[in-house]
Coordinates of N, CA and C in Angstrom, one line a residue:
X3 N -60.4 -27.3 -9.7 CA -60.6 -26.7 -8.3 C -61.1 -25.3 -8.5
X4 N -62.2 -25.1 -7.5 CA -62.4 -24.0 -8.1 C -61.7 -22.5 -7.5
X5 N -61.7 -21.0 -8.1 CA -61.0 -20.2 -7.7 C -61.1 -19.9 -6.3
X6 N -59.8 -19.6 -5.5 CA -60.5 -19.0 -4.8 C -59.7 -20.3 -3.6
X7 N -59.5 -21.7 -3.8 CA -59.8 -22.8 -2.8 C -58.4 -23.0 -3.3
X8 N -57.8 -23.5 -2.0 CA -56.7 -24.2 -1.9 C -56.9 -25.6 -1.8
X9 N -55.8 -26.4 -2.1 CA -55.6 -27.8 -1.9 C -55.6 -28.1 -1.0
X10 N -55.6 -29.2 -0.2 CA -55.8 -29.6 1.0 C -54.2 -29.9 1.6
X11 N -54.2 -29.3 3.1 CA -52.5 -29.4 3.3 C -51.9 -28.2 2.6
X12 N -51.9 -27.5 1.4 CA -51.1 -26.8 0.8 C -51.0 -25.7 1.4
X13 N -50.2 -24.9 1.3 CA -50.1 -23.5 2.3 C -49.6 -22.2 1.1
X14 N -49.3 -21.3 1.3 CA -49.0 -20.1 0.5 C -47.7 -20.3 0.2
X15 N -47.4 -20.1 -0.5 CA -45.4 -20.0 -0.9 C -45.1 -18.8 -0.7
X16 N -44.1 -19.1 0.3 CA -43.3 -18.0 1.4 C -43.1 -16.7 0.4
X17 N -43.2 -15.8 0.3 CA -42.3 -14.3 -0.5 C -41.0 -14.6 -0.4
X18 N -40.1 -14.0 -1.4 CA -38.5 -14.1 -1.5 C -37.9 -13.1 -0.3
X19 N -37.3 -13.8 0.6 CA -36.7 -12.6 1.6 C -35.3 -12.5 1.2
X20 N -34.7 -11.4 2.0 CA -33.6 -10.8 2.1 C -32.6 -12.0 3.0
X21 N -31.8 -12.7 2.2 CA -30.7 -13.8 3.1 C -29.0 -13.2 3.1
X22 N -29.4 -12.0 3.0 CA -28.0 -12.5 3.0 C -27.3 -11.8 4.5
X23 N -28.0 -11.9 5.4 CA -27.4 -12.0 6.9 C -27.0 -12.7 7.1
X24 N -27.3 -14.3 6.6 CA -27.1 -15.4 6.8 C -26.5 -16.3 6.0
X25 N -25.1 -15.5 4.7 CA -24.4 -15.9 4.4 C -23.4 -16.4 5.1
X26 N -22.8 -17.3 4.4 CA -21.3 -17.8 5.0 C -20.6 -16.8 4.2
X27 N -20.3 -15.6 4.7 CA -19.2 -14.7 4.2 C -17.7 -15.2 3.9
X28 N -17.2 -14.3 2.7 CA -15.7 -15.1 2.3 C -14.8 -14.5 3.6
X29 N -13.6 -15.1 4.3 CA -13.2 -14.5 5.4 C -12.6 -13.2 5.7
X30 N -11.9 -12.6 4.4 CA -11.4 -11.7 4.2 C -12.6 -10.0 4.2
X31 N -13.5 -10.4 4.1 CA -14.9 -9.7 4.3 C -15.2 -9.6 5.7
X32 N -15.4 -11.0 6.2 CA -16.0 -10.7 7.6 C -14.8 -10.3 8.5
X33 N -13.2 -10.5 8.6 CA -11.9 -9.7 9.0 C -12.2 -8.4 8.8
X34 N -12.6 -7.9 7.3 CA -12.2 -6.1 7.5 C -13.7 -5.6 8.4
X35 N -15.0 -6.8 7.8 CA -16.3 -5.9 9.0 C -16.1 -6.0 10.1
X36 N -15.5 -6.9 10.6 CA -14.9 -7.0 12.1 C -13.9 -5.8 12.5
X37 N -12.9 -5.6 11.4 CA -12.2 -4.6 12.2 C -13.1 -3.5 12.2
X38 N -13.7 -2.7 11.2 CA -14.3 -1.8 11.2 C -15.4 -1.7 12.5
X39 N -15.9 -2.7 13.0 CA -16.8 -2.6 14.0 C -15.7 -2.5 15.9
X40 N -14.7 -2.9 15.5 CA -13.7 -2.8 16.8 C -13.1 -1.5 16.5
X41 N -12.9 -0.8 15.5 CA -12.1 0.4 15.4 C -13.7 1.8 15.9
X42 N -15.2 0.7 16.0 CA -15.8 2.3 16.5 C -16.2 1.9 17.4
X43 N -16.3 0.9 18.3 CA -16.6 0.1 19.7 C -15.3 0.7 20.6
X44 N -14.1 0.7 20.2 CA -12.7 0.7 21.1 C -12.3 1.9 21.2
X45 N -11.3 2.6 22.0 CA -10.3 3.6 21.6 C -9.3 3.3 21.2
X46 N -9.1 3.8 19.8 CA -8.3 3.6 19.2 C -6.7 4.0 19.5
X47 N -5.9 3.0 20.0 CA -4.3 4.2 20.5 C -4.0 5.0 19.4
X48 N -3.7 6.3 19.8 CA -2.6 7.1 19.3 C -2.1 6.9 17.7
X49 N -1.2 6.0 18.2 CA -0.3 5.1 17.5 C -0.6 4.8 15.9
X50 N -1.9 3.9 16.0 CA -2.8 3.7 15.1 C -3.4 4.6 14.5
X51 N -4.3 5.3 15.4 CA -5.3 6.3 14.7 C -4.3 7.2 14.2
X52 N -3.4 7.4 13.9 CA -2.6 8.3 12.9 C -2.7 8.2 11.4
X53 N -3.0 6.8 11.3 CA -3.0 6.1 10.0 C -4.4 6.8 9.8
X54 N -5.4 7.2 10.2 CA -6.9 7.3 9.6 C -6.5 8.9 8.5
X55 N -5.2 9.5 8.9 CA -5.1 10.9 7.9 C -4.0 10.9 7.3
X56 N -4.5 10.5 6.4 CA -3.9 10.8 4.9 C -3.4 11.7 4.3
X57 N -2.4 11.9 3.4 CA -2.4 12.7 2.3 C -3.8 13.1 1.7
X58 N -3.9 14.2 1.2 CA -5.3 14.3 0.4 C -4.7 13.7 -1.4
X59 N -5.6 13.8 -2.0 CA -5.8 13.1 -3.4 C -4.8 14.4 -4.0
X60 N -5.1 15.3 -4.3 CA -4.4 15.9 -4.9 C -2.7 15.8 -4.7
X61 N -2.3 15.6 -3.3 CA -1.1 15.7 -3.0 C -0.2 14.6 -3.1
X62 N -1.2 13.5 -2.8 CA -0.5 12.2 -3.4 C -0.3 11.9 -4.5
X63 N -1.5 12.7 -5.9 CA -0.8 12.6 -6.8 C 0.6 13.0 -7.2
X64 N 0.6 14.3 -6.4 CA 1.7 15.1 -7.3 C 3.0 14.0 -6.4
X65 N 2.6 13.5 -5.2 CA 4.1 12.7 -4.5 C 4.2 11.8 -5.6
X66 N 3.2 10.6 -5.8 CA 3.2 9.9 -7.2 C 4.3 10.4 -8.5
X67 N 3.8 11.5 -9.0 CA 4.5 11.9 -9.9 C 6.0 11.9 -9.5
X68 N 6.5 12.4 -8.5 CA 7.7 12.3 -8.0 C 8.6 11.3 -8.3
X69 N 7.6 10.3 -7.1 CA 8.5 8.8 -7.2 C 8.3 8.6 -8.6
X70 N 7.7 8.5 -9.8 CA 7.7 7.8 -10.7 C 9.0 7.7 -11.4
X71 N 9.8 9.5 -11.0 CA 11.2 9.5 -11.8 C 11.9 9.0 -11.3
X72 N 11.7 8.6 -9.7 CA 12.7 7.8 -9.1 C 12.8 6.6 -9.5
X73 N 11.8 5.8 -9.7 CA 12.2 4.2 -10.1 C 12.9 3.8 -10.2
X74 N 13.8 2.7 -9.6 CA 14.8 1.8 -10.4 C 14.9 1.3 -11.6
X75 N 15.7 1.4 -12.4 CA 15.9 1.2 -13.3 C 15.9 -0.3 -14.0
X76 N 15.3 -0.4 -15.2 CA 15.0 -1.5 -15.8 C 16.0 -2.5 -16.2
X77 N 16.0 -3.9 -16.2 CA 17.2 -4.1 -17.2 C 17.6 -3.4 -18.4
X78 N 16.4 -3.5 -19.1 CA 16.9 -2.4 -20.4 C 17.9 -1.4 -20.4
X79 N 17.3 -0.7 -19.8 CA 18.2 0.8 -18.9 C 19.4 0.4 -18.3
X80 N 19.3 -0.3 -17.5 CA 20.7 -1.2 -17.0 C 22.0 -1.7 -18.5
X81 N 21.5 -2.7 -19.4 CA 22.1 -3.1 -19.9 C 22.5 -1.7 -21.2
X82 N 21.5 -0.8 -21.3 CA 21.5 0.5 -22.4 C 23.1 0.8 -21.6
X83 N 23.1 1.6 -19.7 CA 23.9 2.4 -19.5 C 25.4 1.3 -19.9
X84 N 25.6 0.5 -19.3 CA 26.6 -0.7 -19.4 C 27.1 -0.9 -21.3
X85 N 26.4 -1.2 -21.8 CA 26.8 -0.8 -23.0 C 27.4 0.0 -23.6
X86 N 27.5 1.3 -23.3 CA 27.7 2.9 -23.2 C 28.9 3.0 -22.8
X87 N 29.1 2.3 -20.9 CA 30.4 2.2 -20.7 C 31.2 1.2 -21.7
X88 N 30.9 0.1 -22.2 CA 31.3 -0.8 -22.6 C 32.1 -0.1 -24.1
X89 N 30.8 0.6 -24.5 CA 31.6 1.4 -26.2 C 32.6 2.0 -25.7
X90 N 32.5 2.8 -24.4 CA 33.8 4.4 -24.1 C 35.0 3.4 -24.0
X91 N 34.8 2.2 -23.6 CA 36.2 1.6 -22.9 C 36.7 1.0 -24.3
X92 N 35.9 0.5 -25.4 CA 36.9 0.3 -26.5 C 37.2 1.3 -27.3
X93 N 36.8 2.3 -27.1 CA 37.4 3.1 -27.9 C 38.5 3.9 -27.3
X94 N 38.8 3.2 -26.0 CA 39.8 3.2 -25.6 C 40.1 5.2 -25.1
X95 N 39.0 5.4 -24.2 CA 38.8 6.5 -23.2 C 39.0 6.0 -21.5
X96 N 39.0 5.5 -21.4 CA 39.4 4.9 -20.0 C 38.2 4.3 -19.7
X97 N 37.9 3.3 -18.7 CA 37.1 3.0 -17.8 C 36.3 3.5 -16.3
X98 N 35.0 4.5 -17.1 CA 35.0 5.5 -15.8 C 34.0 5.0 -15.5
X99 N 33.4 4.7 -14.3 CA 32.3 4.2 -13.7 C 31.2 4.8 -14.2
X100 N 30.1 4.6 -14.5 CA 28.8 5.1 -14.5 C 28.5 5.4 -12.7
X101 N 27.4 6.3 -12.8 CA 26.9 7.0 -11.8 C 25.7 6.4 -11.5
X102 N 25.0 5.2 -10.6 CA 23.7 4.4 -10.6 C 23.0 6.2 -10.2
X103 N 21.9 5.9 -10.9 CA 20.7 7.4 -10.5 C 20.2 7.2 -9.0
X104 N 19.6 8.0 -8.7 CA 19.5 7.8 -6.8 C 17.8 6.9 -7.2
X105 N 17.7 6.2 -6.7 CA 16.3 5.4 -6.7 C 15.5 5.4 -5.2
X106 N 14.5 4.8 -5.2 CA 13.8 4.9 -4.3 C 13.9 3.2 -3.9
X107 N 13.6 3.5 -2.6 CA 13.6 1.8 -1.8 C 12.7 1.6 -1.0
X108 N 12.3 -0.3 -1.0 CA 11.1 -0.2 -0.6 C 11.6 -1.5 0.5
X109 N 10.3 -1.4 1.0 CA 10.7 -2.6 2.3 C 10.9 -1.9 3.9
X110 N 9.9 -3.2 4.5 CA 10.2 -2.1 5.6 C 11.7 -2.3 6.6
X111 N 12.4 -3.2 6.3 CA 13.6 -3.5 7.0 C 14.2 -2.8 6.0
X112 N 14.5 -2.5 4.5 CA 15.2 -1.6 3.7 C 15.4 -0.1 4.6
X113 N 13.7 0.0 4.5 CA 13.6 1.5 4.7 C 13.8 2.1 6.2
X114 N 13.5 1.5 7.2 CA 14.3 1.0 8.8 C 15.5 1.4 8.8
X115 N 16.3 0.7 8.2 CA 17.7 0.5 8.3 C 18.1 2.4 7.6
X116 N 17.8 2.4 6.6 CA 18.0 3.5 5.9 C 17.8 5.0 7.4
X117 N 16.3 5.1 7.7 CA 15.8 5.7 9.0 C 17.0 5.6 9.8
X118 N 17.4 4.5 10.4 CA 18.3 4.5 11.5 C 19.4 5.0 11.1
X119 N 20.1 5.1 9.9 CA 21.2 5.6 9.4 C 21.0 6.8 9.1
X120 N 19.9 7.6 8.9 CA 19.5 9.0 8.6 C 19.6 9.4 6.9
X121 N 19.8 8.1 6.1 CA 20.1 8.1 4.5 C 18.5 8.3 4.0
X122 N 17.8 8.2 5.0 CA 16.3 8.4 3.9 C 16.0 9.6 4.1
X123 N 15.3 10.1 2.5 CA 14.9 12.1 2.8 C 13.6 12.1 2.8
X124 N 12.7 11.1 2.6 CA 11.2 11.1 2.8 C 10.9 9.4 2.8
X125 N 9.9 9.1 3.9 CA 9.5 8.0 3.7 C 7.6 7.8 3.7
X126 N 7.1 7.1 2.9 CA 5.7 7.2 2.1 C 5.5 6.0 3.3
X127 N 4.9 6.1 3.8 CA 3.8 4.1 4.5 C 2.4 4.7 4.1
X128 N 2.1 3.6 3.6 CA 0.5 3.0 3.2 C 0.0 3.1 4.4
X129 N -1.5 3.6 4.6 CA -2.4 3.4 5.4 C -3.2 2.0 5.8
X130 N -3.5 1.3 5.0 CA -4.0 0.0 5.0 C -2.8 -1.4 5.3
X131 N -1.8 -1.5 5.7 CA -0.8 -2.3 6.0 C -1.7 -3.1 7.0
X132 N -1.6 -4.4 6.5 CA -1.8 -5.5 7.1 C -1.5 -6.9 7.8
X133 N -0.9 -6.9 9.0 CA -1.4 -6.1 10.2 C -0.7 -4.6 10.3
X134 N -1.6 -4.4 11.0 CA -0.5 -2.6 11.1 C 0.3 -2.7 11.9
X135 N 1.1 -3.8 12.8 CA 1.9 -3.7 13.8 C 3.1 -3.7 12.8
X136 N 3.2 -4.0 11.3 CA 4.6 -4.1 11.1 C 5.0 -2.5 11.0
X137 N 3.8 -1.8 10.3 CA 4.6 0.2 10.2 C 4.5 0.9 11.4
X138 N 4.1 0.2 12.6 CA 3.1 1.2 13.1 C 4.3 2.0 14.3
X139 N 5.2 1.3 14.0 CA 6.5 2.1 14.6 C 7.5 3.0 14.1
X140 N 7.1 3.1 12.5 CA 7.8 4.1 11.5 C 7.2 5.3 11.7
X141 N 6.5 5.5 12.0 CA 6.3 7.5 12.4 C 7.1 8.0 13.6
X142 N 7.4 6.8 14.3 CA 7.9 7.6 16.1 C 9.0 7.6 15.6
X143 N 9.7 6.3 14.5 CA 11.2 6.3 14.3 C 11.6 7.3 13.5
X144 N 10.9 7.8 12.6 CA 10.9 9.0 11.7 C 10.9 10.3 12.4
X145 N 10.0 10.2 13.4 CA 10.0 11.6 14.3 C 11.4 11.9 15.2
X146 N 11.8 10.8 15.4 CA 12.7 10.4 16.4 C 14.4 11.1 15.3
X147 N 14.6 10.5 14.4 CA 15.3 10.5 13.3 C 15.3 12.3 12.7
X148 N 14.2 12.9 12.7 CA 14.3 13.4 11.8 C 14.1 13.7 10.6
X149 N 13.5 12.3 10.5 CA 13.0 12.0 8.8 C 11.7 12.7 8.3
X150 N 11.6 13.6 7.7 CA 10.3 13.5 7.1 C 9.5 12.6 6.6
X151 N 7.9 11.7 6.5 CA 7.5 11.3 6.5 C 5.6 11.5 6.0
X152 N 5.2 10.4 5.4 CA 4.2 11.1 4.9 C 2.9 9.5 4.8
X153 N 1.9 9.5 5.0 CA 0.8 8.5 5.0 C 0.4 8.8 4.1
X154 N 0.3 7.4 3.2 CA -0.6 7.8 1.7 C -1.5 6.5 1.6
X155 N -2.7 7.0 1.4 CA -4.5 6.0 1.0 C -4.0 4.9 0.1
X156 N -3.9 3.6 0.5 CA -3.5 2.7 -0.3 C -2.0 2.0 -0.8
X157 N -1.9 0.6 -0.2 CA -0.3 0.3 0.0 C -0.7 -0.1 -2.0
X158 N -1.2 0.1 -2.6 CA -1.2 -0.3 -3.8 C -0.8 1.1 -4.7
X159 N -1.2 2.1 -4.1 CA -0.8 3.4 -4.8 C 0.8 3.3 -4.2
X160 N 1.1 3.2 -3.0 CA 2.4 3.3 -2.1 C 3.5 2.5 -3.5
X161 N 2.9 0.9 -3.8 CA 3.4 0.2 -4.1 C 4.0 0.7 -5.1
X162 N 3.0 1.1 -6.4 CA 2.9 1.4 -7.5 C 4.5 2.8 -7.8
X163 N 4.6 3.3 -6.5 CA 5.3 4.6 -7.1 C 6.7 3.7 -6.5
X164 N 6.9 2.9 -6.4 CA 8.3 2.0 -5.4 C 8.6 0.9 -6.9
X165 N 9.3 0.8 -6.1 CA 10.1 -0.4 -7.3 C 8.9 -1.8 -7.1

């Protein structure tokens, strides 16, 4: 054939386009672009939009660093302190309780209950909680309370400094 001439019937082959408008997105993708397009279409309540401010990065670290001393303690740690008591009592010092270290607690019916009793001295909620109707009542109860309280970027960093 010579240059220049097409085959008969044959047409051009299309250029590679851009498809991916017309993916089947995984759900959890098209949920968060959904929300993001309803949180700048709506007025956001009060309530909610509290969550959009954060701790800054530097400050969360240093809260991070905090909780980290708090952690509950390990088995290890557990069976180390109990052992300890265990030596004092055969050697025949009496049987004095060990002192559990103050830890940190997580959960939000834990940490609730703690709130309503006035036993908590700071409480951390994650920004990203999903759905947010389960925290989205711990700032008023905290205000309410007394409790100091604090929003930190990420229930995975939140998670990370909690038991």
């Amino acid at each position: 054939m010579p240059k220049g001439k097409k085959a008969k019937g044959k047409k051009d082959i299309q250029p590679k386009r851009d498809l991916t408008r017309f993916v089947k997105w995984p759900r959890y993708i098209r949920l968060q672009r959904q929300r993001a397009i309803l949180y700048k279409r709506l007025k956001v309540p009060p309530a909610i939009n509290q969550f959009t401010q954060a701790l800054d990065r530097q400050t969360a670290t240093q809260l991070l660093k905090l909780a980290h001393k708090y952690r509950p303690e390990t088995k290890q740690e557990k069976k180390q302190r109990l052992l300890a008591r265990a030596e004092k009592k055969a050697a025949g010092k009496g049987d004095v309780p060990t002192k559990r270290p103050p830890v940190l607690r997580a959960g939000v019916n834990t940490v609730t209950t703690l709130v309503e009793n006035k036993k908590a001295q700071l409480v951390v909620i994650a920004h990203d909680v999903d759905p947010i109707e389960l925290v989205v009542f711990l700032p008023a109860l905290c205000r309410k309370m007394g409790v100091p309280y604090c929003i930190i970027k990420g229930k995975g960093q939140a998670g990370a400094a909690g038991p």
